[in-house]
Tab-separated table of C-alpha atoms and ligand atoms in Angstrom:
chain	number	residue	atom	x	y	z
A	1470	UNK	CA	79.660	42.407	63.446
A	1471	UNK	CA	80.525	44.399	60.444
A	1472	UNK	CA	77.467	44.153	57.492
A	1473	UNK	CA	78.012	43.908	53.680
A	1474	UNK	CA	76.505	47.380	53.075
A	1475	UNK	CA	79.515	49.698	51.316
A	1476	UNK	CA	80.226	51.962	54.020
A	1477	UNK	CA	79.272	55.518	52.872
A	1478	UNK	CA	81.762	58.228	52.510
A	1479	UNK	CA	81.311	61.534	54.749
A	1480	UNK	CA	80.902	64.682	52.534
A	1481	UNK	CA	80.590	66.467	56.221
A	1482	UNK	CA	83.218	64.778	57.751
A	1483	UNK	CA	86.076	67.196	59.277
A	1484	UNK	CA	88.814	65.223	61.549
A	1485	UNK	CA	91.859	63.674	59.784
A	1486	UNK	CA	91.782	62.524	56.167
A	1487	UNK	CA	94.112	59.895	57.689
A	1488	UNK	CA	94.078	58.862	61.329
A	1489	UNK	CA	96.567	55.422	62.029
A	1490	UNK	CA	97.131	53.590	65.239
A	1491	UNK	CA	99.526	51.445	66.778
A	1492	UNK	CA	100.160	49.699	62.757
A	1493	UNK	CA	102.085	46.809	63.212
A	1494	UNK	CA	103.331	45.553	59.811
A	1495	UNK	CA	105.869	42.469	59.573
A	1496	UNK	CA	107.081	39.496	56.879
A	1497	UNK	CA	108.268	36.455	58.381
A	1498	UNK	CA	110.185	37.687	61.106
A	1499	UNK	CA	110.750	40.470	59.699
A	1500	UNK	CA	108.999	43.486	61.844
A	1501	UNK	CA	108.925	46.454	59.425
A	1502	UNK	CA	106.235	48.659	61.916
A	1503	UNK	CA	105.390	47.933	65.048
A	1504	UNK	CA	103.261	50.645	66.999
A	1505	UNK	CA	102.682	53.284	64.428
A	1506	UNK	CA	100.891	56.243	65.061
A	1507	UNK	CA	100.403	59.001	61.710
A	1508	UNK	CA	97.624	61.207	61.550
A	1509	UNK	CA	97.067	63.394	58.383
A	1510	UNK	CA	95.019	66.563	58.290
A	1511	UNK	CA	92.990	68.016	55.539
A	1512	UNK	CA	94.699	69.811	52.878
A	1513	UNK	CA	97.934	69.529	53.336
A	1514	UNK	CA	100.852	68.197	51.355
A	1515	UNK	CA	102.301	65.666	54.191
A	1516	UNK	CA	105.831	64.467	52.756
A	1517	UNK	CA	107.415	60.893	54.214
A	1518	UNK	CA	110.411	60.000	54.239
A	1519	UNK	CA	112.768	57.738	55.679
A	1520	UNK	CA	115.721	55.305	54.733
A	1521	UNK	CA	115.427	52.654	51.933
A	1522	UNK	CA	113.574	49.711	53.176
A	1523	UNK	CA	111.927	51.658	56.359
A	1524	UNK	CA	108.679	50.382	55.162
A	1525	UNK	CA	107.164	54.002	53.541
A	1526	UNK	CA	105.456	51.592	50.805
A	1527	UNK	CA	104.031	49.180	53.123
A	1528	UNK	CA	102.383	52.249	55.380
A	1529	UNK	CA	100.876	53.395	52.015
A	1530	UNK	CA	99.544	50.046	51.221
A	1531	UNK	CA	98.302	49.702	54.853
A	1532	UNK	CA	96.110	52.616	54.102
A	1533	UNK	CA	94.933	51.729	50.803
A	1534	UNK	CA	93.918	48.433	51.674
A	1535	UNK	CA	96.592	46.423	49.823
A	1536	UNK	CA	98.142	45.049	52.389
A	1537	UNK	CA	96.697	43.882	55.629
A	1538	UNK	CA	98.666	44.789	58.514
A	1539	UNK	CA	98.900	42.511	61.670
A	1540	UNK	CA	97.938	44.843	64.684
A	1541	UNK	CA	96.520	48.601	64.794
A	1542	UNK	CA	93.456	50.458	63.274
A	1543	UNK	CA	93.412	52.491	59.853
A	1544	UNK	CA	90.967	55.137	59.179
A	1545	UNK	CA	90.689	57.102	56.113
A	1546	UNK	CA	88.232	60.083	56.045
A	1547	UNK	CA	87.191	59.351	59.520
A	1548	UNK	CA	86.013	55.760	57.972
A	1549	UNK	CA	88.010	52.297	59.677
A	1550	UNK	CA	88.807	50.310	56.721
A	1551	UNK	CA	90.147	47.489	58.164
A	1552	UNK	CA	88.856	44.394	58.361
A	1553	UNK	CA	86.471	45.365	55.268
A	1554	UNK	CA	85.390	43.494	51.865
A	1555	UNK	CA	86.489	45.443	48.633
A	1556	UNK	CA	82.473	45.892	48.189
A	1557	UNK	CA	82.028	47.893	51.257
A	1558	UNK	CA	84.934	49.842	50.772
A	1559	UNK	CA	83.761	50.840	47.566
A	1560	UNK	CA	82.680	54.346	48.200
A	1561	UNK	CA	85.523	55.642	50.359
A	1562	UNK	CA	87.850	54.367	47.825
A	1563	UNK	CA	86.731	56.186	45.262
A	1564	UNK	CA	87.415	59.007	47.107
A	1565	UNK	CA	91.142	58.770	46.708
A	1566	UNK	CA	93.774	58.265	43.612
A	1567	UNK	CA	97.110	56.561	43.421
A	1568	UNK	CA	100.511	56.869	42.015
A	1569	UNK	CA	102.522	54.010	43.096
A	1570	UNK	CA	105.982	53.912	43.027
A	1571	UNK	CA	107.426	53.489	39.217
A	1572	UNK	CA	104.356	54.780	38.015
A	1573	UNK	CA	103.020	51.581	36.133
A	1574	UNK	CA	100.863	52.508	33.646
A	1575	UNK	CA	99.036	49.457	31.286
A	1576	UNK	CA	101.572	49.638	28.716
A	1577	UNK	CA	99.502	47.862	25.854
A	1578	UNK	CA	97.045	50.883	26.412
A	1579	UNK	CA	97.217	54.645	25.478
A	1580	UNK	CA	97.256	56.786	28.147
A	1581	UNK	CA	93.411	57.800	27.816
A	1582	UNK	CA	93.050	54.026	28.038
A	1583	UNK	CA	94.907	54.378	31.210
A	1584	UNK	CA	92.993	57.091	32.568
A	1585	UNK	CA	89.795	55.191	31.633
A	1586	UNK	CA	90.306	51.878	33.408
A	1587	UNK	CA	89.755	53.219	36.969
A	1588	UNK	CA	86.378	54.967	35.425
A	1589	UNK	CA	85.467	52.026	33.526
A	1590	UNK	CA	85.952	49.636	37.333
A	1591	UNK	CA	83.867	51.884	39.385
A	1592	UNK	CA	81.256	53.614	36.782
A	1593	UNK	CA	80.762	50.400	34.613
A	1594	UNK	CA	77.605	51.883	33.042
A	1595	UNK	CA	79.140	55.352	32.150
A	1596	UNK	CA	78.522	55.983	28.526
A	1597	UNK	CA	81.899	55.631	26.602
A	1598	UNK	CA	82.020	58.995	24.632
A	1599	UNK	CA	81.480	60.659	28.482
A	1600	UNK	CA	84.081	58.108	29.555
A	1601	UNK	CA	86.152	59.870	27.061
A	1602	UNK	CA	86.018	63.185	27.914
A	1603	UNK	CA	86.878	62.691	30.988
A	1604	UNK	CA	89.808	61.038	30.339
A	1605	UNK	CA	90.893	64.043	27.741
A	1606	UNK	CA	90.166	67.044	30.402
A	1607	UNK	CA	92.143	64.691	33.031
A	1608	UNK	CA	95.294	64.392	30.885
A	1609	UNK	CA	95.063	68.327	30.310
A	1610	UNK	CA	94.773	68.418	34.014
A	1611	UNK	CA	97.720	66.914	34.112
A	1612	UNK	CA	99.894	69.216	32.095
A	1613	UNK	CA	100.328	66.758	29.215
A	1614	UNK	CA	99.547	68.517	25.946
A	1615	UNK	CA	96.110	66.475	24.039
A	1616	UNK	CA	97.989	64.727	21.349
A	1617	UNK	CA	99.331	62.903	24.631
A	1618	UNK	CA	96.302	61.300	25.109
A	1619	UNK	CA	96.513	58.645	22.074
A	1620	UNK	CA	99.944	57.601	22.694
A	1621	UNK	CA	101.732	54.810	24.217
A	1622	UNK	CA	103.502	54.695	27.804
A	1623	UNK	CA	106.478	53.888	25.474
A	1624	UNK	CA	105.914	56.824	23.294
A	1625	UNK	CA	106.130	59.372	26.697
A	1626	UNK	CA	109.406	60.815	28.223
A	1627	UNK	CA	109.757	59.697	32.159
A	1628	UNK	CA	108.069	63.137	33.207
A	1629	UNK	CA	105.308	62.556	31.009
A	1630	UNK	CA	104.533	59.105	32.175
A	1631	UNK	CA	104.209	60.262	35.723
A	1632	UNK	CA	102.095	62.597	34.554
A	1633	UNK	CA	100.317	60.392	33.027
A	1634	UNK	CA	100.106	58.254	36.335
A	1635	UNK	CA	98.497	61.870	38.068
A	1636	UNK	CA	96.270	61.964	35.125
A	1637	UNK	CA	94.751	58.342	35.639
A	1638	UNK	CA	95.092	58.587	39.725
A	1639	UNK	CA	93.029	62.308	39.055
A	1640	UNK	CA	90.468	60.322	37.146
A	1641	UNK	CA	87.479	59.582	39.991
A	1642	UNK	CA	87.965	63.722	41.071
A	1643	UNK	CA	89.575	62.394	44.635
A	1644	UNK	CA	90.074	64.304	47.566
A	1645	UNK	CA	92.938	62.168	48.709
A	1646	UNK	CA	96.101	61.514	46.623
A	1647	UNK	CA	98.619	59.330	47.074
A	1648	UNK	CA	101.996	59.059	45.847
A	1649	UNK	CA	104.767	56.995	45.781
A	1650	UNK	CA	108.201	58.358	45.110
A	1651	UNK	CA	106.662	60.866	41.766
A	1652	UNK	CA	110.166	62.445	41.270
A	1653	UNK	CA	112.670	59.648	40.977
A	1654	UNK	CA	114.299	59.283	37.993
A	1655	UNK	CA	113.171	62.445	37.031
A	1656	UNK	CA	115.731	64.980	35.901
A	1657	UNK	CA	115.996	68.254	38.379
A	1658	UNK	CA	113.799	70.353	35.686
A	1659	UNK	CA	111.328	67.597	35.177
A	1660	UNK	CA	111.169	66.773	39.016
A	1661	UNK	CA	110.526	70.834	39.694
A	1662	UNK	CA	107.450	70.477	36.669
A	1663	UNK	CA	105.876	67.923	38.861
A	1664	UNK	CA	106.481	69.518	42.226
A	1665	UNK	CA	104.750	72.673	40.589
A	1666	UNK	CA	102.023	70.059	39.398
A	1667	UNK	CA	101.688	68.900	42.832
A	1668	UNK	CA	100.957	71.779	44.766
A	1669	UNK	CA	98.747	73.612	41.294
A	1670	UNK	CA	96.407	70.111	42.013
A	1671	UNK	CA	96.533	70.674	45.700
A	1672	UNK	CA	95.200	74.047	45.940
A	1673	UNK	CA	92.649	74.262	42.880
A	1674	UNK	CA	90.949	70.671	43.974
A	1675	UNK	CA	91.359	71.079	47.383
A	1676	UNK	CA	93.334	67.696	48.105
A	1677	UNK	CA	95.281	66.162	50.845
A	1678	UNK	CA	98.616	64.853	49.603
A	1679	UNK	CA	100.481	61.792	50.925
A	1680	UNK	CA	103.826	62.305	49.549
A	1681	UNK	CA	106.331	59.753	49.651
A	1682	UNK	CA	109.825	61.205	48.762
A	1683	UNK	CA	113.638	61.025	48.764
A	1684	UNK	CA	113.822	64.205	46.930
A	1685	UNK	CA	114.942	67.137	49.510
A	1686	UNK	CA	113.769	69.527	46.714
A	1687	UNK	CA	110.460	68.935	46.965
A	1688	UNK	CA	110.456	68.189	50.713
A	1689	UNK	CA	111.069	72.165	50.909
A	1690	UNK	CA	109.549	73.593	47.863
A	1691	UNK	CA	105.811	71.746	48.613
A	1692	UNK	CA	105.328	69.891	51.758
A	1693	UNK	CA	103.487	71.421	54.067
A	1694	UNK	CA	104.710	68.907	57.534
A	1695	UNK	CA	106.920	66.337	57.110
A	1696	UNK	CA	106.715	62.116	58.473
A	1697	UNK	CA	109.980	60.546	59.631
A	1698	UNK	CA	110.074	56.759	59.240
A	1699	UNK	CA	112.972	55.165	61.626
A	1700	UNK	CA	112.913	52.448	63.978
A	1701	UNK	CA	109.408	50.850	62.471
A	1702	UNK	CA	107.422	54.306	63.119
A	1703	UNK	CA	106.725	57.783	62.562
A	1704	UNK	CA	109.649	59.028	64.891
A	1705	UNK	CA	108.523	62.736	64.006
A	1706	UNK	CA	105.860	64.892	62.226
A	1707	UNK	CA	106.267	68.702	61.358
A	1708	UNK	CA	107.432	71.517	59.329
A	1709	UNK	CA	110.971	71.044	58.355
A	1710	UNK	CA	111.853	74.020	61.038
A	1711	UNK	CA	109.971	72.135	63.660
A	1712	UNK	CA	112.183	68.730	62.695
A	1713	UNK	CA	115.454	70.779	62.423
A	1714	UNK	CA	115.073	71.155	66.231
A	1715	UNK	CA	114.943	67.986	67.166
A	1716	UNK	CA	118.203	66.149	68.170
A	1717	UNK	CA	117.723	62.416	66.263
A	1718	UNK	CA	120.435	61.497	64.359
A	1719	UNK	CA	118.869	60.256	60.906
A	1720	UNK	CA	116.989	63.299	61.144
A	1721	UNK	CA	120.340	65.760	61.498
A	1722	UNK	CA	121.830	63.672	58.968
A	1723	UNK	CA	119.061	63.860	56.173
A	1724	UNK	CA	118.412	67.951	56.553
A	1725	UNK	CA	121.620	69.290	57.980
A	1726	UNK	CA	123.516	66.951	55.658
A	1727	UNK	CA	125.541	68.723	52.839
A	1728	UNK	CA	122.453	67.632	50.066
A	1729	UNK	CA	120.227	68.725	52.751
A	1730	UNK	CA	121.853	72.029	53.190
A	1731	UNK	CA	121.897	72.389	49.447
A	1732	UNK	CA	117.839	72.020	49.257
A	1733	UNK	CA	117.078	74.454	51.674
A	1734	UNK	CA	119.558	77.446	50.513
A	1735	UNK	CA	117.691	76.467	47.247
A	1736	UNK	CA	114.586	77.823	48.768
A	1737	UNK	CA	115.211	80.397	49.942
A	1738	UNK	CA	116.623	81.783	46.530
A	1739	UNK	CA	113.646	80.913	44.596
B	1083	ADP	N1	105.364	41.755	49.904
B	1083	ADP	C1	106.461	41.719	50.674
B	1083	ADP	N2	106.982	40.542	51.096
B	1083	ADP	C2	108.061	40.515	51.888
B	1083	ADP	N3	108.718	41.604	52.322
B	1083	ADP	C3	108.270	42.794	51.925
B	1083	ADP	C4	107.111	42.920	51.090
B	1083	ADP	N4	106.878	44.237	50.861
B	1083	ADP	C5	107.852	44.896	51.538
B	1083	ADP	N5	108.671	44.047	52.175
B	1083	ADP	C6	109.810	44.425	53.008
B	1083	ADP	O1	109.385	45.415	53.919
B	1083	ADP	C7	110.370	46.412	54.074
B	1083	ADP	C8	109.794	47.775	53.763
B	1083	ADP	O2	109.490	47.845	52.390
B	1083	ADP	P1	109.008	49.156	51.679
B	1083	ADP	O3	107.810	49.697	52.361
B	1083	ADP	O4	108.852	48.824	50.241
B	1083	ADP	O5	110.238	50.138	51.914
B	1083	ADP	P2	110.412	51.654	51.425
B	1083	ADP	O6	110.463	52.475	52.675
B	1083	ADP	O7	111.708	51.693	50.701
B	1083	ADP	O8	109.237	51.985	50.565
B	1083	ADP	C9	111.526	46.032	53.154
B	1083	ADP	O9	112.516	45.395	53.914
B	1083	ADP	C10	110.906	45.077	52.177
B	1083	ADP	O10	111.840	44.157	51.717
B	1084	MG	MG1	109.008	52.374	48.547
């Protein structure tokens, strides 16, 4: 019997940040996972991918809570989430940030606004000119310039909304990010900003990335290993080398395809 205390989060914990087993996912009759297994270590940059509609979403919300899956177990810094009230979540939640996919930042608020909301839900008694500063150093953490800070999600290029969407998921200091498709729609300069972003965050803070992509680019230029979603699971996890030598079609396909070609000859001249 699980109690209503909020289950406390692990400074000294040192497995997986993520640890999922046998996930089964479906809607309606629709099975979208069905016996997946994805473990994800500390500090890296893990990048999944997989066809449109392979369920790379869903897995996210699976481990954020959002969506409750029909079979398997979810644990996030060594911590089993399922199963569990928002209130004893609490303190393992703050522990990570979000960037879901299309960014969607409160529009009717500036983007310090933004970046305060997720301060203002789990420190409700923070004073507000502390509240503030925070949100200022975050959008500087960000790479937006201050003046950024009073302006409207309208008033901000694509790039500079998603960094405004890093800003606000950056805003509790997590050790876990998540994001959802960060580069499209982004143009190949602004995508290569945010890859650079990325991996700046990763290494000064210390976090653990989940990186849901399309882009190729920034499969090679920052992703440390690499999840392939087919056939409702993680068909294969590893560097893109360690993928390249394995004979699954999709996988030949996506890397050894002419785009895929294209991304790694890129790295190698940078
Ligand atoms: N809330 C929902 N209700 C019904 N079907 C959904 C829901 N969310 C996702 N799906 C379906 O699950 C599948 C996987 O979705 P998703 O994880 O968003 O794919 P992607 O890999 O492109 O992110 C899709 O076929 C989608 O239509
Ligand atoms: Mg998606």
């Amino acid at each position: 019997m699980i109690g209503e205390d909020p289950i406390q989060f692990d400074r000294h914990y040192e497995g997986p940040i993520i640890c999922v087993k046998g996930l089964r996912n479906s809607f309606g009759t629709q099975v979208v996972h069905e016996g997946l297994d994805l473990e994800v270590r500390r500090g890296e940059i893990i990048g999944v991918v997989g066809g449109s509609g392979t369920g790379k979403s869903v897995l996210m919300r699976s481990i954020i809570g959002l969506q409750t899956p029909d079979e398997g177990d979810v644990k996030v810094f060594g911590q089993s989430l399922l199963g569990r009230s928002d209130a004893q979540t609490i303190e393992v939640r703050k522990r990570w940030g979000v960037l879901f996919q299309g960014g969607a930042l409160f529009s009717t608020l500036t983007v310090a606004e933004n970046v305060m909301v997720p301060i203002r839900e789990f420190y409700p008694n923070m004073d507000r000119d502390f509240r503030r500063e925070v949100a200022k150093y975050k959008v500087c953490l960000s790479g937006l310039p201050p003046d950024a800070a009073p302006k409207y999600p309208s008033e901000l290029s694509g790039g500079m909304r998603k960094r405004a969407g890093i800003a606000r998921a950056l805003a509790l200091d997590p050790d876990l990010l998540f994001l959802d498709e960060p580069t499209a729609g982004l143009d190949p300069i602004g995508a290569a900003g945010f890859d650079n972003l990325t991996r700046e965050l990763q290494q000064t803070l210390g976090l653990t990335v989940f990186l849901i992509t399309h882009d190729l680019d920034t499969l090679h230029a920052i992703c440390d290993r690499v999840a392939v979603l087919a056939d409702r699971q993680v068909i294969a996890v590893g560097t893109i080398e360690e993928l390249l030598a394995l004979d699954h079609p999709w996988i030949q396909q996506y890397f050894n395809g002419p785009r895929g070609r294209m991304a790694s000859s890129g790295k190698q001249l940078a």
